[in-house]
PDB file of C-alpha atoms and ligand atoms in Angstrom:
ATOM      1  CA  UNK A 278     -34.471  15.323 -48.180  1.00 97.00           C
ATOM      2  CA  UNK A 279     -33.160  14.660 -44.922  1.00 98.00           C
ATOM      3  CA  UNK A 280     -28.890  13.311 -44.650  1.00 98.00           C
ATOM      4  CA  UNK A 281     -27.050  12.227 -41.660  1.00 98.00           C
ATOM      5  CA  UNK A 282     -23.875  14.061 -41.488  1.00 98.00           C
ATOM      6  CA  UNK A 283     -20.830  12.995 -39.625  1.00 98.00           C
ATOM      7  CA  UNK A 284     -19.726  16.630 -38.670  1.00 96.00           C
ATOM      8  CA  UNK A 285     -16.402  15.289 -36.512  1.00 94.00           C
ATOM      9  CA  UNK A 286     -15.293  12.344 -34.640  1.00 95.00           C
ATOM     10  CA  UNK A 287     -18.435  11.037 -32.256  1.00 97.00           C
ATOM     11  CA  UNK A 288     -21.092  13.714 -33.902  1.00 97.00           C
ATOM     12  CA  UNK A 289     -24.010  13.186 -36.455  1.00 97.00           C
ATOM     13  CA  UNK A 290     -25.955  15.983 -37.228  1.00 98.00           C
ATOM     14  CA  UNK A 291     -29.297  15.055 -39.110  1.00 98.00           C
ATOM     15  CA  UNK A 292     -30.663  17.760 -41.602  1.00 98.00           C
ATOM     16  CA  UNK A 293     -33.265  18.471 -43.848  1.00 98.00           C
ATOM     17  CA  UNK A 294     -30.713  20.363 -46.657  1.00 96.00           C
ATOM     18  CA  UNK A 295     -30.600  18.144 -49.215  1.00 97.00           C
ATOM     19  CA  UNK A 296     -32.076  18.011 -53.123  1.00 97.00           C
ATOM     20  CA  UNK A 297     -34.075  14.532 -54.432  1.00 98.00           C
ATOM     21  CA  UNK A 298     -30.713  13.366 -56.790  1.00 97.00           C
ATOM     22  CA  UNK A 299     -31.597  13.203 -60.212  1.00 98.00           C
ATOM     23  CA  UNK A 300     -31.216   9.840 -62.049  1.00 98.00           C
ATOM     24  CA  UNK A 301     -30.050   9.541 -65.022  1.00 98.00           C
ATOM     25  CA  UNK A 302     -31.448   6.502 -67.881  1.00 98.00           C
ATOM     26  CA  UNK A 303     -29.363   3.561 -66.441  1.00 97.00           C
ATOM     27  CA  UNK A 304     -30.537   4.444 -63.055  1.00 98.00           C
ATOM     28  CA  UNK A 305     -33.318   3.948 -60.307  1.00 98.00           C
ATOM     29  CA  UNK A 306     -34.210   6.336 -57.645  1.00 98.00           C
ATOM     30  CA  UNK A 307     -34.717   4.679 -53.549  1.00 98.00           C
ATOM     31  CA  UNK A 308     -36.082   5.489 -50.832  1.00 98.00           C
ATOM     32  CA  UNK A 309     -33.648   3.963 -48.458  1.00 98.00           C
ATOM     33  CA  UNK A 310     -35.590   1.875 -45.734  1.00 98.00           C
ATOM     34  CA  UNK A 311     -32.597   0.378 -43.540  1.00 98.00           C
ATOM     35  CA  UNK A 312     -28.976   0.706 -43.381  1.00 97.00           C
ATOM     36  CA  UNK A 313     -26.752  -1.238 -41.635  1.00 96.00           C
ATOM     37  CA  UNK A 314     -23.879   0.018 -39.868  1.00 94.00           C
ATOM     38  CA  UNK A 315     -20.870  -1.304 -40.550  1.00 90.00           C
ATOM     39  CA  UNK A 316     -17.306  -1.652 -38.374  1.00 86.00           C
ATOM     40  CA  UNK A 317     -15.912   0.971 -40.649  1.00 88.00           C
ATOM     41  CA  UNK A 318     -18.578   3.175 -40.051  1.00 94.00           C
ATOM     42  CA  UNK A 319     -18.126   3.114 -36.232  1.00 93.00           C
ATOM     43  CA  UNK A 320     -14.348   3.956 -37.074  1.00 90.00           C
ATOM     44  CA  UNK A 321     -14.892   6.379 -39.052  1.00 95.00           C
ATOM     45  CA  UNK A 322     -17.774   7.794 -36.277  1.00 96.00           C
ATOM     46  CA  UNK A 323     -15.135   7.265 -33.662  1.00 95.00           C
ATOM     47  CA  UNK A 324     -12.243   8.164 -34.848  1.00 93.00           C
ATOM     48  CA  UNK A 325     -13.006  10.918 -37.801  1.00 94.00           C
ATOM     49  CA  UNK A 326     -11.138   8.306 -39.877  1.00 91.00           C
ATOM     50  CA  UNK A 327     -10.052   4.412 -40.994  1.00 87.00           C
ATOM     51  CA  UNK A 328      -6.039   3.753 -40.939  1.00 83.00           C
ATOM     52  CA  UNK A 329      -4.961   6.213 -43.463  1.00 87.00           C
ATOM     53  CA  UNK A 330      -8.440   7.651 -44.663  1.00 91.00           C
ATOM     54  CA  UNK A 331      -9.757  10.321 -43.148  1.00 94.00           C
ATOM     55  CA  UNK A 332     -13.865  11.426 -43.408  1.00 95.00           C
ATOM     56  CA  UNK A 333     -14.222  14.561 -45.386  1.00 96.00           C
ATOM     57  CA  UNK A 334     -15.861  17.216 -43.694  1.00 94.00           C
ATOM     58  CA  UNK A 335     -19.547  16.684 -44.169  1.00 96.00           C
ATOM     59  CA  UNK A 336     -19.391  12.888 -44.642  1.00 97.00           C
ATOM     60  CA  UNK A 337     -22.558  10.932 -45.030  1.00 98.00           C
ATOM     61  CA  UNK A 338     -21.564   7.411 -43.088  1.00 98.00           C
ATOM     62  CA  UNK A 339     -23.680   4.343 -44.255  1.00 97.00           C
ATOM     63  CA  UNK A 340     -23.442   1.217 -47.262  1.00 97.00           C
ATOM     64  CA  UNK A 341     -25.432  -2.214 -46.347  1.00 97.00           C
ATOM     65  CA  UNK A 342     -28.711  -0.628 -47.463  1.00 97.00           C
ATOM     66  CA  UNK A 343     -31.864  -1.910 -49.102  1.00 98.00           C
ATOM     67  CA  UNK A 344     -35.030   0.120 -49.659  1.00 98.00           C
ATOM     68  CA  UNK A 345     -37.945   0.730 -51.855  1.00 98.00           C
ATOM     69  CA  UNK A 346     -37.850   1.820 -55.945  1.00 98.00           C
ATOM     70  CA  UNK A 347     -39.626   5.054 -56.377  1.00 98.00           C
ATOM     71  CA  UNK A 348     -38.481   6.001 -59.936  1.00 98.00           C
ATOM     72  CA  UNK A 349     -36.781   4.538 -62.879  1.00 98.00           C
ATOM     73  CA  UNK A 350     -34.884   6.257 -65.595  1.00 98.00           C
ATOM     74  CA  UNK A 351     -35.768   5.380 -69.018  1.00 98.00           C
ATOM     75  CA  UNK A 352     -33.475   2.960 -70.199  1.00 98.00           C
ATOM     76  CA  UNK A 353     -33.937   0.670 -66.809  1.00 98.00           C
ATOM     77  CA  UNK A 354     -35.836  -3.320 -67.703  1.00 97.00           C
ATOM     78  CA  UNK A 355     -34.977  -5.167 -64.461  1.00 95.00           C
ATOM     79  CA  UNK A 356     -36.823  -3.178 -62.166  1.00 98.00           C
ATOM     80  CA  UNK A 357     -40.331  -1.497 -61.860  1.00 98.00           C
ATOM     81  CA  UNK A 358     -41.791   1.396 -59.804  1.00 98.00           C
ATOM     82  CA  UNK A 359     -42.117  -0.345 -55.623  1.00 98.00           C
ATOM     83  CA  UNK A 360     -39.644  -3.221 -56.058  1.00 98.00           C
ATOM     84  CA  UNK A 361     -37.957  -3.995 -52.872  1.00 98.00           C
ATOM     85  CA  UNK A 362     -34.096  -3.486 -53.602  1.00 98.00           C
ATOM     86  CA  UNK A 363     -30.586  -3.975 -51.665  1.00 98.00           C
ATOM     87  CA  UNK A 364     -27.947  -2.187 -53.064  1.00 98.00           C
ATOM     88  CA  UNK A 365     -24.315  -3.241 -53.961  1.00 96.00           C
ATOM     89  CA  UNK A 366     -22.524  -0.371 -52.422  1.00 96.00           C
ATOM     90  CA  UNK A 367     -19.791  -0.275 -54.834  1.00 93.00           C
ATOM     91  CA  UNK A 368     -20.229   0.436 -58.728  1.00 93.00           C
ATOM     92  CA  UNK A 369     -16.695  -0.624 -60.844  1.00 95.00           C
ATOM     93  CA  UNK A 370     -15.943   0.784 -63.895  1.00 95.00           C
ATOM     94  CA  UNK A 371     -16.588  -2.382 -66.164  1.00 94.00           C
ATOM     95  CA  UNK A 372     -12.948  -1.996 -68.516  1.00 97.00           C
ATOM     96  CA  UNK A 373      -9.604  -2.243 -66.503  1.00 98.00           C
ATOM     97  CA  UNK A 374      -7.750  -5.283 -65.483  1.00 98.00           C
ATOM     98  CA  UNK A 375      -9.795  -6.248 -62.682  1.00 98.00           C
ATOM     99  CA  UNK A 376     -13.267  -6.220 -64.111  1.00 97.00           C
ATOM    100  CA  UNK A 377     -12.316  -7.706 -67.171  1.00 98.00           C
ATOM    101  CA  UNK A 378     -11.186 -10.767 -64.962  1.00 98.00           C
ATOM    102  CA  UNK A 379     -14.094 -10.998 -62.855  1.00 94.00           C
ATOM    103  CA  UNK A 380     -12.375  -9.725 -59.894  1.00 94.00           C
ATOM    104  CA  UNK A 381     -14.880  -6.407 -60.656  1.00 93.00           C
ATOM    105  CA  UNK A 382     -13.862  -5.868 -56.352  1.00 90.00           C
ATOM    106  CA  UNK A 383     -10.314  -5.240 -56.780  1.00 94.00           C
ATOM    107  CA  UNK A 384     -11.591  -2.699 -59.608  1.00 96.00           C
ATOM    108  CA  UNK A 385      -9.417   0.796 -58.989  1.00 95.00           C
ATOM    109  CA  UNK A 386     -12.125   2.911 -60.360  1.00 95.00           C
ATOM    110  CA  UNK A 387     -14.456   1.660 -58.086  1.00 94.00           C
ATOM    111  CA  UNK A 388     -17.344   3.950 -56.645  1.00 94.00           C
ATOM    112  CA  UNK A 389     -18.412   3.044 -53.304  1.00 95.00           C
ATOM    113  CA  UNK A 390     -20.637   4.219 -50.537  1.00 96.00           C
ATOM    114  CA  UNK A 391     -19.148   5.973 -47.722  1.00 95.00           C
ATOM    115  CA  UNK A 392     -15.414   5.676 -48.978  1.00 93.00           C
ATOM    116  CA  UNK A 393     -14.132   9.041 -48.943  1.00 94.00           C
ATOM    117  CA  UNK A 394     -14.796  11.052 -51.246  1.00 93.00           C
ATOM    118  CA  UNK A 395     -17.705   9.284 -51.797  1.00 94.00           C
ATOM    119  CA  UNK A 396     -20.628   9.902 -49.837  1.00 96.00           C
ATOM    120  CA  UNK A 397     -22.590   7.017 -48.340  1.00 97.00           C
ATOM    121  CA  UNK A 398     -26.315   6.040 -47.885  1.00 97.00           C
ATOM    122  CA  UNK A 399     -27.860   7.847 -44.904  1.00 97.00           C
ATOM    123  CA  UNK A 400     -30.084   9.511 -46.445  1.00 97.00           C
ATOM    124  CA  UNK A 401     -33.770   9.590 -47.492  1.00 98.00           C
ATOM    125  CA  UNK A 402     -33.153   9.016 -50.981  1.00 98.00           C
ATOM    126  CA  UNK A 403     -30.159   7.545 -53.490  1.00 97.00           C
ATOM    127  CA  UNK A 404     -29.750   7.785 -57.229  1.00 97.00           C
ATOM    128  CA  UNK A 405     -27.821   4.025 -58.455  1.00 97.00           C
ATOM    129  CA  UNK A 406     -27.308   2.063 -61.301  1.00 96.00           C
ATOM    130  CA  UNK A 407     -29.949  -0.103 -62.085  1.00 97.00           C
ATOM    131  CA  UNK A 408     -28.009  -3.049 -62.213  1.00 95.00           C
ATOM    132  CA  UNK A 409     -26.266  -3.017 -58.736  1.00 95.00           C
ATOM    133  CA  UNK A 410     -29.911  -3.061 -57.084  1.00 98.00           C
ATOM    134  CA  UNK A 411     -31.102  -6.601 -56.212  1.00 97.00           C
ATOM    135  CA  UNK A 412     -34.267  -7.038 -55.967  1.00 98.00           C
ATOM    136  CA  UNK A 413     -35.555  -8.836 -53.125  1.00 98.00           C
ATOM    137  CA  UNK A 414     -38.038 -11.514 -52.946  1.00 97.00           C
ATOM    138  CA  UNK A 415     -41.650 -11.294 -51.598  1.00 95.00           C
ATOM    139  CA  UNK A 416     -41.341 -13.094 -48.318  1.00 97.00           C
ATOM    140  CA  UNK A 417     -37.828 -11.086 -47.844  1.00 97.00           C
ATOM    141  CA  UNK A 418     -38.020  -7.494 -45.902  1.00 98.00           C
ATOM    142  CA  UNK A 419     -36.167  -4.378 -46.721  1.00 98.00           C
ATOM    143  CA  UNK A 420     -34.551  -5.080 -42.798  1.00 97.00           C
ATOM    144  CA  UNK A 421     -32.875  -8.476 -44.047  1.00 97.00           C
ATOM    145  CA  UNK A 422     -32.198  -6.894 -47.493  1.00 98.00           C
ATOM    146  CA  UNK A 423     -29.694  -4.449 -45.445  1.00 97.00           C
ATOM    147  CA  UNK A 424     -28.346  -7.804 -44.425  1.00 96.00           C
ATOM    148  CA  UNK A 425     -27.624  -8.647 -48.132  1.00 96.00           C
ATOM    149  CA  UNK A 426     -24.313  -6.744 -48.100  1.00 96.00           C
ATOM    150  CA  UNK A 427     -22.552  -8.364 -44.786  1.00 95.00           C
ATOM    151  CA  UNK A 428     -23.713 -11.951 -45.925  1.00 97.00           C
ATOM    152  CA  UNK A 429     -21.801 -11.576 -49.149  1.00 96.00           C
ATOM    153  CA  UNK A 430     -18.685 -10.281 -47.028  1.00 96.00           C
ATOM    154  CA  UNK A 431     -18.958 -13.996 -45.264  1.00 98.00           C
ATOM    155  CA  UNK A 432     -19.401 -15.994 -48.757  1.00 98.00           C
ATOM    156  CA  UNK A 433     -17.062 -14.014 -50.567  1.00 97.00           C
ATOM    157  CA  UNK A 434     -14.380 -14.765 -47.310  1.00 98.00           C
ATOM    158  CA  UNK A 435     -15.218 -18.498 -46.957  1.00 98.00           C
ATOM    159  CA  UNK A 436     -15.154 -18.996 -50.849  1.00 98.00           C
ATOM    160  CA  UNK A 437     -11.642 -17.002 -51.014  1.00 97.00           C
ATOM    161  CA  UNK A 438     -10.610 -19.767 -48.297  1.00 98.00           C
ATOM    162  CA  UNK A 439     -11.462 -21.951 -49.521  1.00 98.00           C
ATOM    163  CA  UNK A 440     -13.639 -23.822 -46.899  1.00 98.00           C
ATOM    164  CA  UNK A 441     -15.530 -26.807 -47.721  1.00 98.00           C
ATOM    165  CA  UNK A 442     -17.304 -30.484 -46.821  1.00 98.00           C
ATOM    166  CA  UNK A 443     -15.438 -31.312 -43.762  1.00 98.00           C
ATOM    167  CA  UNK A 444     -13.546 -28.320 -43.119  1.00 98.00           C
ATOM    168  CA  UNK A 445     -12.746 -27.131 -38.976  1.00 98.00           C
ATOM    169  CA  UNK A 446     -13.230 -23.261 -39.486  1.00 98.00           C
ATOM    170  CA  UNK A 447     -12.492 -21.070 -35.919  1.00 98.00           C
ATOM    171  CA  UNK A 448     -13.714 -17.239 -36.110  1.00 98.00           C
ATOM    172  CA  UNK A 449     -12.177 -14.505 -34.379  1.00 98.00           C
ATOM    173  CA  UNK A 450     -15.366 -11.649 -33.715  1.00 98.00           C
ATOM    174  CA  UNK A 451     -19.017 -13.296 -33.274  1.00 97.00           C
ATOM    175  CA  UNK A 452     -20.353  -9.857 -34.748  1.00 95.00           C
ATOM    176  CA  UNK A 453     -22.271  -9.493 -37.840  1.00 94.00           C
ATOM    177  CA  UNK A 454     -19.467 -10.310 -40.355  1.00 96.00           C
ATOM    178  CA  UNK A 455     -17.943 -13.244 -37.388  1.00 98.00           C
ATOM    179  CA  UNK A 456     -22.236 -14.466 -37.599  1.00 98.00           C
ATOM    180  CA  UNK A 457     -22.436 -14.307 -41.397  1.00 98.00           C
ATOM    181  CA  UNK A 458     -19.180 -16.079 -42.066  1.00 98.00           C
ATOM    182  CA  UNK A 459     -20.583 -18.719 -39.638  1.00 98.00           C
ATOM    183  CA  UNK A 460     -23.944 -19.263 -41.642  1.00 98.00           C
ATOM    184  CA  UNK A 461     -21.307 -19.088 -45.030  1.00 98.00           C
ATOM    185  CA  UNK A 462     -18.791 -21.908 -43.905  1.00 98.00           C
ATOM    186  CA  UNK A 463     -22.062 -23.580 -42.261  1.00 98.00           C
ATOM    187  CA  UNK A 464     -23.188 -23.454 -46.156  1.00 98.00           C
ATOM    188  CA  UNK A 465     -20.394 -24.951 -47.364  1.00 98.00           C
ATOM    189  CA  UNK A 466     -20.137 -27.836 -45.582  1.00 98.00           C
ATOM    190  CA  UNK A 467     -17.730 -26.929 -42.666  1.00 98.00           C
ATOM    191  CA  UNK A 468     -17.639 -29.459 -40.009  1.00 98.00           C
ATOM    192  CA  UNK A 469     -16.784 -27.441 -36.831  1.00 98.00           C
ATOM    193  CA  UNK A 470     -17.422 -24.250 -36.747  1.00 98.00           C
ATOM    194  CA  UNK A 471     -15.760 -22.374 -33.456  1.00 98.00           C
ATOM    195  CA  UNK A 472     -16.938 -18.738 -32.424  1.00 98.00           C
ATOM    196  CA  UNK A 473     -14.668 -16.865 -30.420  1.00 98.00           C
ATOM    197  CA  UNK A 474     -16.137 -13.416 -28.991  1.00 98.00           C
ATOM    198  CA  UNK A 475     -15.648 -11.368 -25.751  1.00 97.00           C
ATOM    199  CA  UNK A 476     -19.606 -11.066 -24.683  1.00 97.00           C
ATOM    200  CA  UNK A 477     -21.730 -13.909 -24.006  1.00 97.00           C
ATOM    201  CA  UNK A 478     -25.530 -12.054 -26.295  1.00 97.00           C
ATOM    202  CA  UNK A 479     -23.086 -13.039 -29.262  1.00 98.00           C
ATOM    203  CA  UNK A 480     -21.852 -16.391 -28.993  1.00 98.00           C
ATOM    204  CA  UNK A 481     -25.291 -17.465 -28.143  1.00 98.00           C
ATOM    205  CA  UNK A 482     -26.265 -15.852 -31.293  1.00 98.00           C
ATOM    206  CA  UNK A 483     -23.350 -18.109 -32.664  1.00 98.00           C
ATOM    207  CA  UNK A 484     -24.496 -21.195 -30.898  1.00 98.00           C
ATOM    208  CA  UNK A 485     -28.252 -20.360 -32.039  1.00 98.00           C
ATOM    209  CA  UNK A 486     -26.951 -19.725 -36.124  1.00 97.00           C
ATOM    210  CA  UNK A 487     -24.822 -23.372 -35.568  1.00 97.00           C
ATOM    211  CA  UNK A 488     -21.803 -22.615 -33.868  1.00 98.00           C
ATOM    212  CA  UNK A 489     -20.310 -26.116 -32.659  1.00 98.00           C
ATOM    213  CA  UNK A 490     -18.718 -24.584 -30.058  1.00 98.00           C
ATOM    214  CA  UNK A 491     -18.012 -20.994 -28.516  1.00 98.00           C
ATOM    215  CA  UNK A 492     -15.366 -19.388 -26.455  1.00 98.00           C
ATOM    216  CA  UNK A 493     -15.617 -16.749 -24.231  1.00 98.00           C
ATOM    217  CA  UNK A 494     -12.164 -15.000 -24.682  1.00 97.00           C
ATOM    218  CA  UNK A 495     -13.244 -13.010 -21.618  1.00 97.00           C
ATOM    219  CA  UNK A 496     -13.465 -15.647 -19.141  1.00 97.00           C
ATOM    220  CA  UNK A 497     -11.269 -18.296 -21.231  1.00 97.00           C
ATOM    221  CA  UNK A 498      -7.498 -18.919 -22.945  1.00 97.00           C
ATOM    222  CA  UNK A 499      -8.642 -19.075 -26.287  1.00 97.00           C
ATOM    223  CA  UNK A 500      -4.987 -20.337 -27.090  1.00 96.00           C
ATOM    224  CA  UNK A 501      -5.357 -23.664 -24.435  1.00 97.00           C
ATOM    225  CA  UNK A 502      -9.239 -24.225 -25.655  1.00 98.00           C
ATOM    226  CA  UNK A 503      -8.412 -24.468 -29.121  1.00 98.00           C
ATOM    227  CA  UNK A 504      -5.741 -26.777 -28.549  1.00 97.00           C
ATOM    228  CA  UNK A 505      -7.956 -28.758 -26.599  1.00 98.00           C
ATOM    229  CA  UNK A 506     -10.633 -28.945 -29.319  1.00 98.00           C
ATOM    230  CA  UNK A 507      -8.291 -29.344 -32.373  1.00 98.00           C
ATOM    231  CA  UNK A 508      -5.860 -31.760 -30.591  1.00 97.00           C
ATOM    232  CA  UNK A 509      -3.364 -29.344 -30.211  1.00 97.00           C
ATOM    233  CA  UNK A 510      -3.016 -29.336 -34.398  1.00 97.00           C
ATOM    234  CA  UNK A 511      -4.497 -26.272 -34.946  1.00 97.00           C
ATOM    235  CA  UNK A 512      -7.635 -25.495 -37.025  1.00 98.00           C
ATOM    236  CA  UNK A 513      -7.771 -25.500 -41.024  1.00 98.00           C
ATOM    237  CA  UNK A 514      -9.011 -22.009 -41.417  1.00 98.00           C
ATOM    238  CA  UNK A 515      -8.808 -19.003 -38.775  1.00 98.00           C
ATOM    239  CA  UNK A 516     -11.258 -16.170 -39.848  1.00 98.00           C
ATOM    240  CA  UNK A 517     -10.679 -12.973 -38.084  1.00 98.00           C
ATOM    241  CA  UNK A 518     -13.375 -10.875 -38.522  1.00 97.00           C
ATOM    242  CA  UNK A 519     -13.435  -8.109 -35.132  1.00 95.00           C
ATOM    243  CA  UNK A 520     -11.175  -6.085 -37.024  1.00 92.00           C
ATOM    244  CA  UNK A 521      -9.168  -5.532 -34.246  1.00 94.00           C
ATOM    245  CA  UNK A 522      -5.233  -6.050 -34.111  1.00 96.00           C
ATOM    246  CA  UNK A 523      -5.096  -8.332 -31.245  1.00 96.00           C
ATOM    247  CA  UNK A 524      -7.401 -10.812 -33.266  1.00 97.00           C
ATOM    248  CA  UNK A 525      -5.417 -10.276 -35.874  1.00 97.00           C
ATOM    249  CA  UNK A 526      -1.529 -11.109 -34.207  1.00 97.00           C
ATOM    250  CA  UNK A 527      -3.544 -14.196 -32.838  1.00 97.00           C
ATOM    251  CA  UNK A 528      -4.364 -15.340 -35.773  1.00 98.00           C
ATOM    252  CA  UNK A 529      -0.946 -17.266 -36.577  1.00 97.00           C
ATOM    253  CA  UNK A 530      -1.122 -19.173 -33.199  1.00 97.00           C
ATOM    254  CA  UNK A 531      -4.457 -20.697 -33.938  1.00 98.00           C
ATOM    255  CA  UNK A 532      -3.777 -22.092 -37.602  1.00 98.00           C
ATOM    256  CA  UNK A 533      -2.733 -25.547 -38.448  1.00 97.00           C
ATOM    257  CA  UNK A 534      -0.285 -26.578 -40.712  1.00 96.00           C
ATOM    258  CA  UNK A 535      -1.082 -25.960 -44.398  1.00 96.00           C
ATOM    259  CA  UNK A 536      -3.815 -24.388 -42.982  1.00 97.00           C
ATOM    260  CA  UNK A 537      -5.754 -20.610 -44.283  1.00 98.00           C
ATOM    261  CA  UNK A 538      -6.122 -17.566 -42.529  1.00 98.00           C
ATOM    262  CA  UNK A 539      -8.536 -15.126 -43.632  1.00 98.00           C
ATOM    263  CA  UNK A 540      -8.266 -12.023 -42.732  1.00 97.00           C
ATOM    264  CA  UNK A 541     -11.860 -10.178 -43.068  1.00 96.00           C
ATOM    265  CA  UNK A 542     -12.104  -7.301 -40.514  1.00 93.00           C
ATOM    266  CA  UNK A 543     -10.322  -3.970 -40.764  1.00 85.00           C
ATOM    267  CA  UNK A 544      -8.425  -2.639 -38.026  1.00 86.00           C
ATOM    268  CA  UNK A 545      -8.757   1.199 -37.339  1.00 80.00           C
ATOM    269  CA  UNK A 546      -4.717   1.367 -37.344  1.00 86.00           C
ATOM    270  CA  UNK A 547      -2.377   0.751 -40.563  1.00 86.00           C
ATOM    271  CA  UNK A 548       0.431  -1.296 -38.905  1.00 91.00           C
ATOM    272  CA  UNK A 549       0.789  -4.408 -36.598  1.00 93.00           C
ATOM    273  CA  UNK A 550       3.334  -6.326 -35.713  1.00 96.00           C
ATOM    274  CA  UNK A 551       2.328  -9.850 -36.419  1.00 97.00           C
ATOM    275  CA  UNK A 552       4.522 -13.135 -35.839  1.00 97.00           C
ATOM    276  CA  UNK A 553       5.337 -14.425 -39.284  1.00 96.00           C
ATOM    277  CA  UNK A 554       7.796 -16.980 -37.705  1.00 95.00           C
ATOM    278  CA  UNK A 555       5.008 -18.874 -36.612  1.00 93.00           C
ATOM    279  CA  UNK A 556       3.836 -19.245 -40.268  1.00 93.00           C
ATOM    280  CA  UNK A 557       7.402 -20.212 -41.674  1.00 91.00           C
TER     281      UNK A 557
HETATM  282 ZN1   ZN B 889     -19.537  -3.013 -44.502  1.00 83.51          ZN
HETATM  283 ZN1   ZN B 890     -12.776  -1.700 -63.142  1.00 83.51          ZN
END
């Protein structure tokens, strides 16, 4: 089968090397359909690495994927021979601390896609546990199953807030995590929702998806428009989700008092300074 390797920093090399995986009884065997790429594969694409991990040599780049069920193994129930499936990148271990709290994310043992050493999804075909593949329903295609995987990064951030009826959310990045923490906080009852991005094709995808308002950090002072749309109180939750370190040392001047940041994206460097003396 055919894998996309990232062979160094800015080069995939696409070849046809690579043995059908084997599944074993709890498992299913997809053909992968769509992948998604994520910010940390574009760091890891740009830069060879993400803060302090470095791609191995040969990595396979690649995690918000959904495809089609070719085989089952023998002890699999939930799922049938040309189900439609996204896959939950990561598989946890099911016994330590974490998992036995519910908190199966924070889980140490955790396999996941594309996190070195692991290898991730670009690739005709992946062997994975038959219980983290969703299937999808009918009127749902294998292109918004890839989707499956970011939208749960915006629930999963908006429920950790904590955002509900009434609540003014602001988002720093109006890219695919900044959209799909909109339609999440837009779920849960947020009030105003305000997308701030530097190019104009994404905060009319914000506006279209229910932004209340956008800012164009570009041709704007974010800092003097979000005083002028929050009073000059600041807003009850400040999302940053560019994964960039200037979002992220901004995000103290935006919040109110009492107020949540979130911080979603990941920055390609380890350290930033960041003004806590605005938060004390
Ligand atoms: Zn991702
Ligand atoms: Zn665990």
């Amino acid at each position: 089968m055919k894998v996309a390797y990232l062979k160094e920093a800015m080069k995939i090399v696409v070849k046809d090397d690579a043995k059908i995986p084997e599944i074993s009884d709890d498992q299913v065997l997809v053909k992968m359909e769509y992948c998604g790429v994520c910010g940390s594969d574009v760091h890891f694409y740009k830069d060879g690495r993400v803060g302090d991990v470095a791609a191995p040599p040969d990595f396979v780049l690649g995690h918000e994927v959904a495809g089609e069920v070719v085989k089952i193994g023998a002890a699999v129930k939930n799922l049938k021979v040309g189900d439609k499936v996204a896959l939950e990148p990561g598989y946890a271990c099911g016994k330590c601390e974490y998992c036995k709290t519910g908190r199966y994310n924070l889980c140490p043992n955790v396999i996941f896609f594309a996190d070195p050493p692991v290898q991730g999804a670009l690739k005709e075909y992946v062997a994975h546990p038959a219980d983290m593949c969703f299937k999808l329903p009918e009127n749902m295609s294998t292109e918004e199953g890839a989707l499956v995987e970011p939208l749960a990064v915006g629930l999963h951030a908006t429920a950790l807030g904590g955002v509900g009826l009434g609540s003014d959310v602001l988002i720093l990045g109006g890219g695919c995590i900044g959209l799909v923490t909109l339609l999440s906080a837009k779920a849960r009852g947020a009030s105003r929702i305000v997308v701030v991005d530097l190019y104009e094709k994404r905060l009319n995808m914000a506006k279209e998806m229910g932004a209340t308002e956008v800012i164009n950090a570009q041709k704007e002072n974010v800092a003097e428009r979000v005083e002028e749309l929050f009073d000059g109180k600041g807003v009850d939750f400040v999302f940053e989700t560019a994964g960039a370190i200037a979002t992220i040392q901004q995000t103290p001047y935006y919040v109110k008092k009492g107020g949540t940041i979130v911080l979603v994206g990941m920055a390609a460097e380890s350290m930033a300074n960041y003004n806590f003396h605005r938060l004390w």
